[in-house]
Short mmCIF file of C-alpha atoms and ligand atoms in Angstrom, two decimals:
data_model
loop_
_atom_site.label_atom_id
_atom_site.label_comp_id
_atom_site.label_asym_id
_atom_site.label_seq_id
_atom_site.Cartn_x
_atom_site.Cartn_y
_atom_site.Cartn_z
CA MET A 8 71.68 98.08 116.70
CA ARG A 9 69.92 101.37 116.92
CA LEU A 10 71.73 103.70 119.27
CA TYR A 11 70.96 107.40 118.53
CA THR A 12 68.90 109.41 116.07
CA ARG A 13 70.46 112.59 114.36
CA GLY A 14 69.64 115.43 116.77
CA GLY A 15 68.06 113.39 119.53
CA PRO A 16 65.40 110.73 120.23
CA ALA A 17 63.01 110.09 117.46
CA THR A 18 60.07 111.56 119.26
CA HIS A 19 61.33 115.12 118.66
CA ALA A 20 59.12 117.03 116.36
CA PRO A 21 60.50 117.76 112.86
CA GLY A 22 62.00 121.37 112.58
CA ILE A 23 63.77 121.25 115.85
CA LEU A 24 66.38 118.76 114.66
CA GLU A 25 69.09 121.36 114.19
CA ALA A 26 68.42 123.04 117.49
CA VAL A 27 68.67 119.97 119.43
CA GLU A 28 71.85 118.81 117.83
CA THR A 29 73.95 119.90 120.60
CA ALA A 30 77.64 118.85 121.44
CA GLU A 31 76.28 115.82 123.18
CA PRO A 32 75.07 113.78 120.07
CA ALA A 33 78.05 114.94 118.20
CA ARG A 34 80.25 113.51 120.78
CA GLU A 35 78.25 110.23 120.94
CA HIS A 36 78.55 110.06 117.21
CA ARG A 37 82.31 110.10 117.45
CA LYS A 38 82.22 107.38 119.99
CA VAL A 39 80.22 105.19 117.73
CA VAL A 40 82.23 106.05 114.70
CA GLU A 41 85.54 105.05 116.53
CA GLU A 42 84.10 101.86 117.75
CA LEU A 43 82.80 100.76 114.42
CA ALA A 44 85.82 101.89 112.46
CA ARG A 45 88.17 99.97 114.66
CA ALA A 46 85.88 96.91 114.51
CA ALA A 47 86.21 97.41 110.66
CA GLY A 48 89.88 97.01 110.93
CA PHE A 49 91.13 100.68 110.77
CA GLU A 50 93.73 101.15 113.43
CA LEU A 51 93.54 105.06 113.08
CA VAL A 52 90.22 106.94 113.40
CA GLY A 53 89.82 110.72 113.45
CA VAL A 54 87.24 113.21 112.50
CA THR A 55 87.68 116.67 111.33
CA SER A 56 84.91 119.13 109.99
CA ALA A 57 84.32 119.51 106.17
CA GLU A 58 85.64 123.16 106.21
CA PRO A 59 88.44 123.84 103.75
CA LEU A 60 92.01 122.72 104.49
CA ALA A 61 93.49 126.23 104.30
CA GLY A 62 97.08 125.63 105.06
CA GLY A 63 97.38 122.38 102.91
CA GLY A 64 95.84 124.33 100.06
CA GLU A 65 98.41 127.08 100.20
CA ARG A 66 101.34 124.57 100.40
CA LEU A 67 99.76 122.83 97.30
CA ARG A 68 99.59 126.09 95.48
CA ARG A 69 103.21 126.67 96.04
CA TRP A 70 104.13 123.09 95.17
CA GLN A 71 102.12 123.44 91.84
CA GLU A 72 103.60 126.60 90.97
CA ALA A 73 107.08 125.17 91.24
CA GLY A 74 106.26 122.54 88.76
CA MET A 75 106.55 119.75 91.23
CA ALA A 76 103.48 117.93 90.06
CA GLY A 77 105.21 116.98 86.91
CA GLU A 78 102.78 115.54 84.25
CA MET A 79 100.08 114.43 87.05
CA GLY A 80 97.11 116.47 85.50
CA TYR A 81 94.92 115.60 88.45
CA MET A 82 97.34 117.25 90.74
CA ARG A 83 97.30 120.40 88.76
CA ARG A 84 93.65 121.14 89.49
CA PRO A 85 92.80 124.45 91.50
CA PRO A 86 94.07 124.14 95.07
CA GLU A 87 90.64 125.44 96.10
CA LEU A 88 89.16 122.28 94.75
CA LEU A 89 91.67 119.85 96.26
CA SER A 90 91.55 121.39 99.59
CA ASP A 91 87.71 121.66 99.98
CA PRO A 92 85.84 118.51 101.07
CA ARG A 93 82.60 120.07 100.24
CA ARG A 94 83.52 120.18 96.49
CA LEU A 95 83.29 116.43 96.66
CA GLN A 96 80.16 116.31 98.68
CA LYS A 97 78.08 119.41 99.03
CA SER A 98 76.27 118.30 102.08
CA ALA A 99 79.35 117.07 103.88
CA ARG A 100 79.61 118.16 107.51
CA SER A 101 82.40 116.04 108.75
CA VAL A 102 85.23 114.11 107.28
CA ILE A 103 85.89 110.57 109.02
CA SER A 104 89.40 109.99 108.47
CA LEU A 105 90.94 106.36 108.65
CA GLY A 106 94.28 104.85 108.66
CA VAL A 107 95.19 101.27 108.04
CA SER A 108 98.63 99.69 108.15
CA TYR A 109 99.82 97.97 105.06
CA TYR A 110 103.13 97.14 106.28
CA PRO A 111 103.88 93.54 105.26
CA GLY A 112 107.23 93.34 106.97
CA GLU A 113 110.85 93.96 106.00
CA HIS A 114 111.92 93.70 102.47
CA PRO A 115 113.77 90.50 101.80
CA GLU A 116 117.24 90.67 100.05
CA ASN A 117 116.95 90.85 96.41
CA PRO A 118 117.42 87.35 94.94
CA GLY A 119 119.70 88.95 92.34
CA ASP A 120 117.22 89.14 89.45
CA GLY A 121 114.42 90.89 91.17
CA GLY A 122 112.83 94.31 90.44
CA ARG A 123 111.89 95.67 93.92
CA VAL A 124 108.18 96.64 94.72
CA ALA A 125 107.36 99.18 97.35
CA ARG A 126 105.67 97.73 100.24
CA TYR A 127 102.20 99.28 99.67
CA ALA A 128 101.83 97.38 96.57
CA TRP A 129 102.79 93.79 97.47
CA GLY A 130 99.20 92.57 97.95
CA ARG A 131 95.78 93.32 96.31
CA ASP A 132 94.74 96.57 94.89
CA TYR A 133 94.07 98.72 98.01
CA HIS A 134 91.66 101.02 96.43
CA ARG A 135 89.16 98.10 95.95
CA VAL A 136 90.02 96.51 99.27
CA ILE A 137 89.59 99.59 101.39
CA LYS A 138 86.40 100.86 99.51
CA GLU A 139 84.58 97.65 100.25
CA ARG A 140 85.34 98.10 103.89
CA LEU A 141 84.21 101.82 103.81
CA PHE A 142 80.95 101.00 102.28
CA GLY A 143 80.44 98.33 105.16
CA LEU A 144 81.25 100.78 107.67
CA ARG A 145 78.85 103.40 106.24
CA ARG A 146 76.14 100.83 106.58
CA GLU A 147 76.97 100.00 110.14
CA LEU A 148 76.88 103.55 111.01
CA GLU A 149 73.44 104.05 109.58
CA GLU A 150 72.18 101.17 111.42
CA ALA A 151 73.88 102.05 114.67
CA LEU A 152 72.63 105.69 114.50
CA GLY A 153 69.26 104.91 113.19
CA CYS A 154 69.26 107.20 110.34
CA ARG A 155 70.16 107.55 106.58
CA ILE A 156 73.75 109.06 106.13
CA ARG A 157 74.71 110.73 102.98
CA ALA A 158 78.19 109.67 102.55
CA ARG A 159 80.93 109.41 100.02
CA ALA A 160 83.99 106.87 100.51
CA PHE A 161 87.53 107.69 99.19
CA THR A 162 91.10 106.42 99.29
CA ASP A 163 93.87 107.86 97.24
CA ALA A 164 92.18 108.26 93.84
CA VAL A 165 90.52 111.52 95.12
CA PRO A 166 90.80 115.13 94.44
CA LEU A 167 91.30 116.06 98.12
CA LEU A 168 94.50 116.57 100.21
CA GLU A 169 94.09 113.39 102.27
CA ARG A 170 97.21 113.87 104.31
CA SER A 171 96.08 117.33 105.30
CA ALA A 172 92.60 116.18 106.16
CA ALA A 173 94.07 113.36 108.08
CA GLN A 174 96.53 115.42 110.01
CA ARG A 175 93.72 117.91 111.03
CA ALA A 176 91.58 114.71 112.19
CA GLY A 177 94.52 113.89 114.45
CA LEU A 178 95.96 110.84 112.63
CA GLY A 179 99.47 112.01 112.65
CA PHE A 180 101.89 114.81 111.88
CA PHE A 181 103.84 115.65 108.63
CA GLY A 182 107.23 114.07 108.39
CA ARG A 183 110.15 115.78 106.56
CA ASN A 184 109.66 113.10 103.87
CA SER A 185 106.02 114.52 103.55
CA CYS A 186 104.40 111.30 104.79
CA LEU A 187 101.96 111.43 107.56
CA ILE A 188 103.43 109.91 110.54
CA ASN A 189 101.54 108.56 113.34
CA PRO A 190 103.82 108.61 116.44
CA ALA A 191 102.72 105.08 117.63
CA MET A 192 102.67 103.40 114.29
CA GLY A 193 104.95 105.15 111.92
CA SER A 194 103.95 106.01 108.31
CA TYR A 195 103.39 102.57 106.71
CA PHE A 196 99.53 103.26 106.45
CA PHE A 197 96.95 104.01 103.84
CA ILE A 198 94.64 107.04 104.37
CA ALA A 199 90.96 106.64 103.50
CA GLU A 200 87.98 108.79 104.42
CA LEU A 201 84.09 108.87 104.58
CA LEU A 202 82.59 112.38 104.03
CA VAL A 203 79.32 112.41 105.81
CA ASP A 204 76.54 114.78 106.40
CA LEU A 205 76.59 114.15 109.95
CA LYS A 206 77.87 116.65 112.75
CA ILE A 207 80.58 114.70 114.66
CA GLU A 208 82.75 116.14 117.24
CA PRO A 209 86.23 116.69 115.59
CA ASN A 210 89.48 115.44 117.18
CA LEU A 211 92.28 117.72 117.82
CA PRO A 212 94.96 118.13 114.98
CA GLY A 213 97.85 115.47 115.02
CA GLU A 214 101.17 116.44 116.68
CA GLY A 215 104.55 115.15 116.70
CA THR A 216 108.05 116.22 115.38
CA CYS A 217 111.08 114.98 113.46
CA GLY A 218 113.31 116.59 116.01
CA ARG A 219 116.70 117.02 114.43
CA CYS A 220 116.50 114.01 112.19
CA THR A 221 117.03 114.59 108.51
CA ARG A 222 117.64 110.79 107.47
CA CYS A 223 115.06 110.72 104.71
CA ILE A 224 116.52 113.80 103.08
CA ASP A 225 120.09 112.27 103.27
CA ARG A 226 118.80 108.89 102.03
CA CYS A 227 116.66 109.91 99.14
CA PRO A 228 118.94 108.92 95.92
CA THR A 229 117.63 111.51 93.68
CA GLY A 230 117.41 114.57 96.10
CA ALA A 231 113.60 114.84 95.62
CA ILE A 232 112.94 116.11 99.10
CA LYS A 233 113.67 119.69 98.36
CA ALA A 234 112.70 120.99 101.75
CA PRO A 235 111.05 119.63 104.76
CA GLY A 236 107.75 118.12 103.71
CA VAL A 237 108.23 119.13 100.22
CA VAL A 238 108.74 116.35 97.40
CA ASP A 239 109.46 117.26 94.01
CA ALA A 240 107.53 114.49 92.20
CA ARG A 241 109.40 114.92 89.02
CA LEU A 242 112.59 113.46 90.76
CA CYS A 243 110.87 111.00 93.03
CA ILE A 244 111.24 107.34 92.03
CA SER A 245 107.64 106.55 93.06
CA TYR A 246 106.46 109.10 90.40
CA LEU A 247 109.04 107.98 87.73
CA THR A 248 108.08 104.35 88.01
CA ILE A 249 104.30 104.70 88.62
CA GLU A 250 102.64 107.79 87.45
CA ASN A 251 105.11 108.85 84.67
CA ARG A 252 103.91 107.71 81.31
CA GLY A 253 106.95 108.88 79.43
CA GLU A 254 110.56 108.07 79.59
CA ILE A 255 112.58 108.03 82.83
CA PRO A 256 115.17 110.68 82.23
CA ARG A 257 118.58 109.30 81.35
CA SER A 258 120.35 111.06 84.29
CA LEU A 259 117.81 109.73 86.69
CA ARG A 260 117.90 105.93 85.40
CA PRO A 261 121.04 105.05 87.34
CA LEU A 262 119.56 106.55 90.64
CA VAL A 263 116.41 104.35 90.29
CA GLY A 264 118.50 101.33 91.44
CA ASP A 265 116.48 98.10 91.64
CA TRP A 266 113.02 99.79 92.08
CA ALA A 267 110.59 98.58 89.64
CA PHE A 268 107.54 99.86 91.27
CA GLY A 269 107.47 102.69 93.94
CA CYS A 270 110.07 103.58 96.37
CA ASP A 271 110.36 103.09 100.18
CA LEU A 272 113.69 104.53 101.07
CA CYS A 273 112.58 107.81 102.80
CA GLN A 274 110.25 105.58 104.91
CA GLU A 275 112.69 102.72 105.57
CA VAL A 276 115.22 104.96 107.27
CA CYS A 277 112.59 106.82 109.38
CA PRO A 278 113.12 105.94 113.04
CA TYR A 279 109.28 105.90 113.61
CA ASN A 280 108.95 103.09 111.11
CA ARG A 281 112.06 101.41 112.38
CA ARG A 282 110.78 101.25 115.95
CA LYS A 283 107.00 101.40 115.52
CA ALA A 284 105.73 99.90 112.21
CA ARG A 285 103.02 97.41 112.71
CA LYS A 286 102.47 94.67 110.53
CA SER A 287 99.08 94.87 108.62
CA ARG A 288 96.18 92.67 109.92
CA TRP A 289 94.42 92.70 106.52
CA PRO A 290 95.41 89.48 104.56
CA GLU A 291 94.79 91.36 101.47
CA PHE A 292 97.95 93.41 101.75
CA SER A 293 100.31 90.38 102.34
CA ALA A 294 102.87 89.41 99.89
CA GLU A 295 101.02 86.17 99.22
CA ALA A 296 97.89 88.04 98.04
CA GLY A 297 99.68 89.73 95.17
CA ALA A 298 102.96 90.41 93.39
CA GLY A 299 105.00 90.26 96.65
CA PRO A 300 108.29 92.11 97.03
CA TYR A 301 110.07 91.47 93.79
CA LEU A 302 109.17 90.98 90.27
CA LYS A 303 111.21 88.57 88.09
CA ILE A 304 112.66 91.01 85.58
CA ALA A 305 113.07 88.55 82.71
CA GLU A 306 109.54 87.25 83.04
CA VAL A 307 108.12 90.66 83.09
CA LEU A 308 110.11 91.75 80.12
CA ALA A 309 108.52 88.81 78.16
CA ILE A 310 104.99 90.15 78.48
CA ARG A 311 104.04 91.28 75.14
CA SER A 312 100.23 91.89 75.10
CA GLU A 313 97.88 93.85 77.36
CA GLU A 314 95.83 90.65 77.85
CA GLU A 315 98.73 88.83 79.28
CA PHE A 316 99.68 91.86 81.27
CA GLU A 317 96.01 91.94 82.86
CA ARG A 318 96.27 88.12 83.33
CA ARG A 319 99.47 88.63 85.37
CA PHE A 320 98.70 91.81 87.34
CA ALA A 321 94.94 92.31 87.41
CA GLY A 322 93.51 93.08 90.81
CA THR A 323 96.94 94.50 92.10
CA PRO A 324 98.28 98.16 92.09
CA LEU A 325 100.85 97.11 89.57
CA THR A 326 98.57 97.84 86.62
CA ARG A 327 98.76 101.48 87.23
CA PRO A 328 101.76 102.26 84.94
CA GLY A 329 100.38 100.04 82.22
CA ARG A 330 102.29 97.27 80.55
CA ALA A 331 104.66 99.55 78.78
CA GLY A 332 105.53 101.57 81.96
CA LEU A 333 106.14 98.44 83.95
CA LEU A 334 108.38 96.96 81.34
CA ARG A 335 110.25 100.23 80.92
CA ASN A 336 111.01 100.11 84.71
CA CYS A 337 112.12 96.52 84.49
CA CYS A 338 114.52 97.56 81.58
CA VAL A 339 116.06 100.11 83.92
CA VAL A 340 116.51 97.78 86.72
CA ALA A 341 117.99 95.21 84.42
CA GLY A 342 120.51 97.79 83.37
CA ASN A 343 121.37 98.93 86.92
CA LEU A 344 121.81 95.51 88.02
CA ARG A 345 123.90 94.64 84.91
CA LEU A 346 121.64 91.58 84.76
CA GLU A 347 123.30 89.31 82.00
CA GLU A 348 120.38 86.86 82.25
CA ALA A 349 118.12 89.33 81.25
CA VAL A 350 119.76 89.93 77.90
CA PRO A 351 117.78 87.61 75.73
CA ALA A 352 114.59 89.13 77.04
CA LEU A 353 115.85 92.72 76.53
CA VAL A 354 116.69 91.57 72.94
CA GLY A 355 113.18 90.35 72.47
CA CYS A 356 111.88 93.74 73.68
CA LEU A 357 114.25 95.55 71.26
CA ARG A 358 113.14 93.35 68.19
CA GLU A 359 109.40 92.86 68.98
CA ASP A 360 107.96 95.27 71.55
CA PRO A 361 105.13 97.17 70.00
CA SER A 362 105.94 100.28 72.41
CA PRO A 363 108.81 102.53 71.66
CA LEU A 364 109.10 103.35 75.28
CA VAL A 365 110.04 99.66 75.99
CA ARG A 366 112.33 99.38 73.01
CA GLY A 367 114.16 102.71 73.96
CA HIS A 368 114.74 101.57 77.45
CA ALA A 369 115.78 98.04 76.45
CA ALA A 370 118.40 99.71 74.40
CA TRP A 371 119.67 101.73 77.32
CA ALA A 372 119.80 98.53 79.45
CA LEU A 373 121.59 96.62 76.89
CA GLY A 374 124.18 99.43 76.36
CA GLU A 375 124.69 99.29 80.17
CA ILE A 376 125.07 95.52 80.25
CA GLY A 377 127.23 95.45 77.07
CA GLY A 378 127.82 92.60 74.59
CA ALA A 379 124.69 93.15 72.32
CA GLU A 380 126.22 95.65 69.99
CA GLU A 381 125.10 93.71 66.75
CA GLU A 382 121.43 93.70 68.04
CA LEU A 383 121.52 97.31 68.80
CA SER A 384 123.05 98.30 65.62
CA GLY A 385 120.42 96.10 63.70
CA ALA A 386 117.59 97.63 65.67
CA ALA A 387 118.85 101.28 65.16
CA HIS A 388 118.70 100.61 61.44
CA ARG A 389 115.22 99.18 61.65
CA GLU A 390 113.71 101.79 63.97
CA ARG A 391 111.45 104.50 62.89
CA ASP A 392 110.79 106.21 66.07
CA PRO A 393 113.30 108.96 66.35
CA TRP A 394 113.59 109.11 70.27
CA CYS A 395 113.96 105.48 70.09
CA ARG A 396 116.71 105.46 67.39
CA ARG A 397 118.60 108.01 69.50
CA GLU A 398 118.48 105.75 72.44
CA MET A 399 119.80 102.78 70.43
CA GLU A 400 122.61 104.92 69.15
CA LEU A 401 123.60 106.23 72.60
CA ALA A 402 123.49 102.70 73.89
CA LEU A 403 125.67 101.49 71.01
CA SER A 404 128.34 104.17 71.74
CA ARG A 405 128.05 103.35 75.35
CA ALA A 406 128.48 99.73 74.74
CA THR A 407 131.38 100.05 72.28
CA VAL A 408 133.26 102.48 74.71
CA GLY A 409 132.41 100.67 77.80
C1 LIG B 529 100.29 112.75 94.06
C2 LIG B 529 100.77 111.71 95.02
C3 LIG B 529 102.07 111.11 95.07
C4 LIG B 529 103.02 111.78 94.27
C5 LIG B 529 103.73 112.97 95.00
C6 LIG B 529 103.88 112.83 96.46
C7 LIG B 529 103.99 114.12 97.36
N1 LIG B 529 104.79 113.99 98.34
O1 LIG B 529 103.47 115.18 96.84
C8 LIG B 529 104.04 110.68 94.18
C9 LIG B 529 103.72 109.76 93.04
C10 LIG B 529 105.44 110.90 94.14
C11 LIG B 529 103.76 109.89 95.49
C12 LIG B 529 104.51 108.96 96.06
C13 LIG B 529 104.08 108.30 97.33
N2 LIG B 529 102.89 108.21 97.81
CO1 LIG B 529 101.39 109.10 97.17
N3 LIG B 529 100.00 110.23 96.87
C14 LIG B 529 99.71 111.22 96.15
C15 LIG B 529 98.36 111.83 96.47
C16 LIG B 529 97.38 111.39 95.23
C17 LIG B 529 98.41 113.49 96.42
C18 LIG B 529 99.54 114.00 97.39
C19 LIG B 529 99.53 115.46 97.22
O2 LIG B 529 98.44 116.18 97.44
N4 LIG B 529 100.69 116.12 96.92
C20 LIG B 529 100.79 117.50 96.84
C21 LIG B 529 101.67 117.99 98.20
C22 LIG B 529 101.64 119.49 98.00
O3 LIG B 529 100.84 117.57 99.10
P1 LIG B 529 101.45 116.47 100.34
O4 LIG B 529 102.66 115.73 99.78
O5 LIG B 529 100.40 115.73 100.88
O6 LIG B 529 101.88 117.45 101.22
C23 LIG B 529 101.04 117.99 102.17
C24 LIG B 529 101.47 117.83 103.65
O7 LIG B 529 102.59 117.05 103.71
C25 LIG B 529 101.57 119.30 104.18
N5 LIG B 529 102.92 119.50 104.85
C26 LIG B 529 104.03 119.02 104.61
N6 LIG B 529 104.90 119.58 105.52
C27 LIG B 529 104.27 120.34 106.35
C28 LIG B 529 104.76 121.16 107.30
C29 LIG B 529 103.73 121.93 108.02
C30 LIG B 529 104.27 122.59 109.16
C31 LIG B 529 102.36 121.92 107.56
C32 LIG B 529 101.40 122.50 108.33
C33 LIG B 529 102.05 121.19 106.54
C34 LIG B 529 102.91 120.38 105.89
O8 LIG B 529 101.36 120.11 103.11
C35 LIG B 529 101.01 119.54 101.89
C36 LIG B 529 99.71 120.00 101.48
O9 LIG B 529 98.61 119.47 102.16
C37 LIG B 529 98.01 111.31 97.71
C38 LIG B 529 96.43 110.93 97.86
C39 LIG B 529 95.63 112.25 98.11
N7 LIG B 529 94.59 112.34 97.39
O10 LIG B 529 96.06 112.97 98.97
C40 LIG B 529 98.89 109.94 97.92
C41 LIG B 529 99.44 109.62 99.11
C42 LIG B 529 100.11 110.88 99.82
N8 LIG B 529 100.59 108.70 98.92
C43 LIG B 529 100.74 107.79 99.67
C44 LIG B 529 101.72 106.93 99.52
C45 LIG B 529 101.74 105.57 100.27
C46 LIG B 529 102.92 107.14 98.71
C47 LIG B 529 104.24 106.37 98.69
C48 LIG B 529 104.71 105.91 100.04
C49 LIG B 529 104.20 105.14 97.80
C50 LIG B 529 105.48 104.56 97.50
N9 LIG B 529 105.87 103.65 98.40
O11 LIG B 529 106.21 104.54 96.43
C51 LIG B 529 105.09 107.53 98.01
C52 LIG B 529 105.89 108.34 99.19
C53 LIG B 529 106.74 109.48 98.48
C54 LIG B 529 106.91 110.65 99.48
N10 LIG B 529 107.85 110.80 100.12
O12 LIG B 529 105.76 111.42 99.53
C55 LIG B 529 99.88 107.85 100.79
C56 LIG B 529 100.56 108.37 102.08
C57 LIG B 529 100.06 107.80 103.30
C58 LIG B 529 100.84 108.39 104.36
N11 LIG B 529 100.96 107.71 105.62
O13 LIG B 529 101.42 109.63 104.41
C59 LIG B 529 98.71 108.66 100.21
C60 LIG B 529 97.96 109.72 101.17
C61 LIG B 529 97.72 107.80 99.48
C62 LIG B 529 96.78 107.22 100.50
N12 LIG B 529 95.36 107.46 100.44
O14 LIG B 529 97.09 106.29 101.37
N13 LIG B 529 102.44 110.17 95.97
S1 LIG B 530 109.98 107.74 97.71
FE1 LIG B 530 112.21 107.52 97.17
S2 LIG B 530 112.76 108.97 95.61
FE2 LIG B 530 110.71 109.49 96.43
S3 LIG B 530 111.16 110.94 98.02
FE3 LIG B 530 111.24 109.05 99.06
S4 LIG B 530 113.30 108.25 98.80
FE4 LIG B 530 113.24 109.99 97.45
S1 LIG B 531 113.37 110.06 108.56
FE1 LIG B 531 113.53 111.55 110.29
S2 LIG B 531 113.31 113.53 109.17
FE2 LIG B 531 112.43 111.93 107.99
S3 LIG B 531 110.26 111.84 108.36
FE3 LIG B 531 111.33 110.35 109.59
S4 LIG B 531 111.87 111.32 111.45
FE4 LIG B 531 111.22 112.81 110.11
#
């Protein structure tokens, strides 16, 4: 299908392309983009210019200065970089912002021995799945517009404020939980973008309001939502269980509850999601396609090698925290659920796991559950890592007192 050439019919002489690039082709481009993006499965489509995201950059700067990025090195890059699409692609003129629902349905009740997985991670690795469709969309755009388009495709793993770009492209408004909410679809959607060297008529910025609602702020177990739209990552369960490479601070462990990967609480309570969440039409995001809503704690705790971990979770988002990170999380869940049937697996971690991170959190869990004093005491004697030994001693005193 060949609909338009950039700047007008192909018969125009070179050199006047810019001059004839009036509002008309830009508007037509947008129609084509919308049509093809929806056909590619994106429910939300919007366009904004590639100009810097000034407001977002300023908010990011304040967030960084407050230390809220925690240990996420990539989020501590200069705001001028993260808020400027042209730093990613010099020739970019427009950002095509796309949204796709990942909502796989309501979370079933915990079977009792499960580590809860946030909805966005039930299925296949969205980075790969979405990128493939973005490349396909770009090819179709080239064909439809009859020109070569210089484009870059992104989702999530990108040094750009995606929510700010998407808001400016009309996809939704910022909720108090800082998520981008589409009034007709809620917030359970991924954001992706194509940066293109095409001039496309921009959409109006997204609008909407939380009104007087504060449910997400009230529901967050760790008090991570410090002000409307401002999440302190250091306190956020999503950060603690996914991005964090170190220990989960002792004071926060009990607040993690049964979340083994990510957290949905501030979205679950949101009236927009309760009323408007639309089930994903992409089979890749369904529970059947990946790890699903719960991990079996004892099974995960028995994974001892990287190869085994890869075999179990390759192609899903759950590889992100790495083997030690995921086992760390499962230890914390086991402790919070007082999961007696996980005790043999926790003892296995204590004795054999190569990672101090896992041994230390296993000790904590055993201290919470109780009844493994002998094992803890033996492990504390053998342990060479000082942080780990301290965890074991603290667990021992907790188990003895408790
Ligand atoms: C770092 C990061 C995290 C961190 C920090 C989150 C945070 N709130 O800052 C952690 C690990 C905690 C995290 C968690 C989650 N994340 Co995350 N994360 C990112 C990432 C990589 C950068 C976010 C960022 O720039 N943070 C810095 C702060 C300053 O920016 P911000 O939160 O986006 O806030 C902006 C707006 O909210 C705006 N704003 C807020 N309020 C107001 C008010 C006004 C008036 C205005 C003008 C602006 C405004 O200003 C800020 C600057 O632009 C993006 C991908 C990307 N490259 O953008 C995904 C992204 C934001 N994450 C996403 C998801 C799905 C999640 C989780 C839901 C996953 C889960 N279930 O566990 C949770 C949600 C937690 C939450 N309440 O935010 C999606 C969000 C989709 C959506 N519809 O909003 C994104 C966009 C990834 C994607 N491509 O789909 N995430
Ligand atoms: S994802 Fe969970 S911990 Fe993070 S802000 Fe939302 S409710 Fe709080
Ligand atoms: S729960 Fe309420 S305050 Fe929070 S994002 Fe949703 S509408 Fe806004």
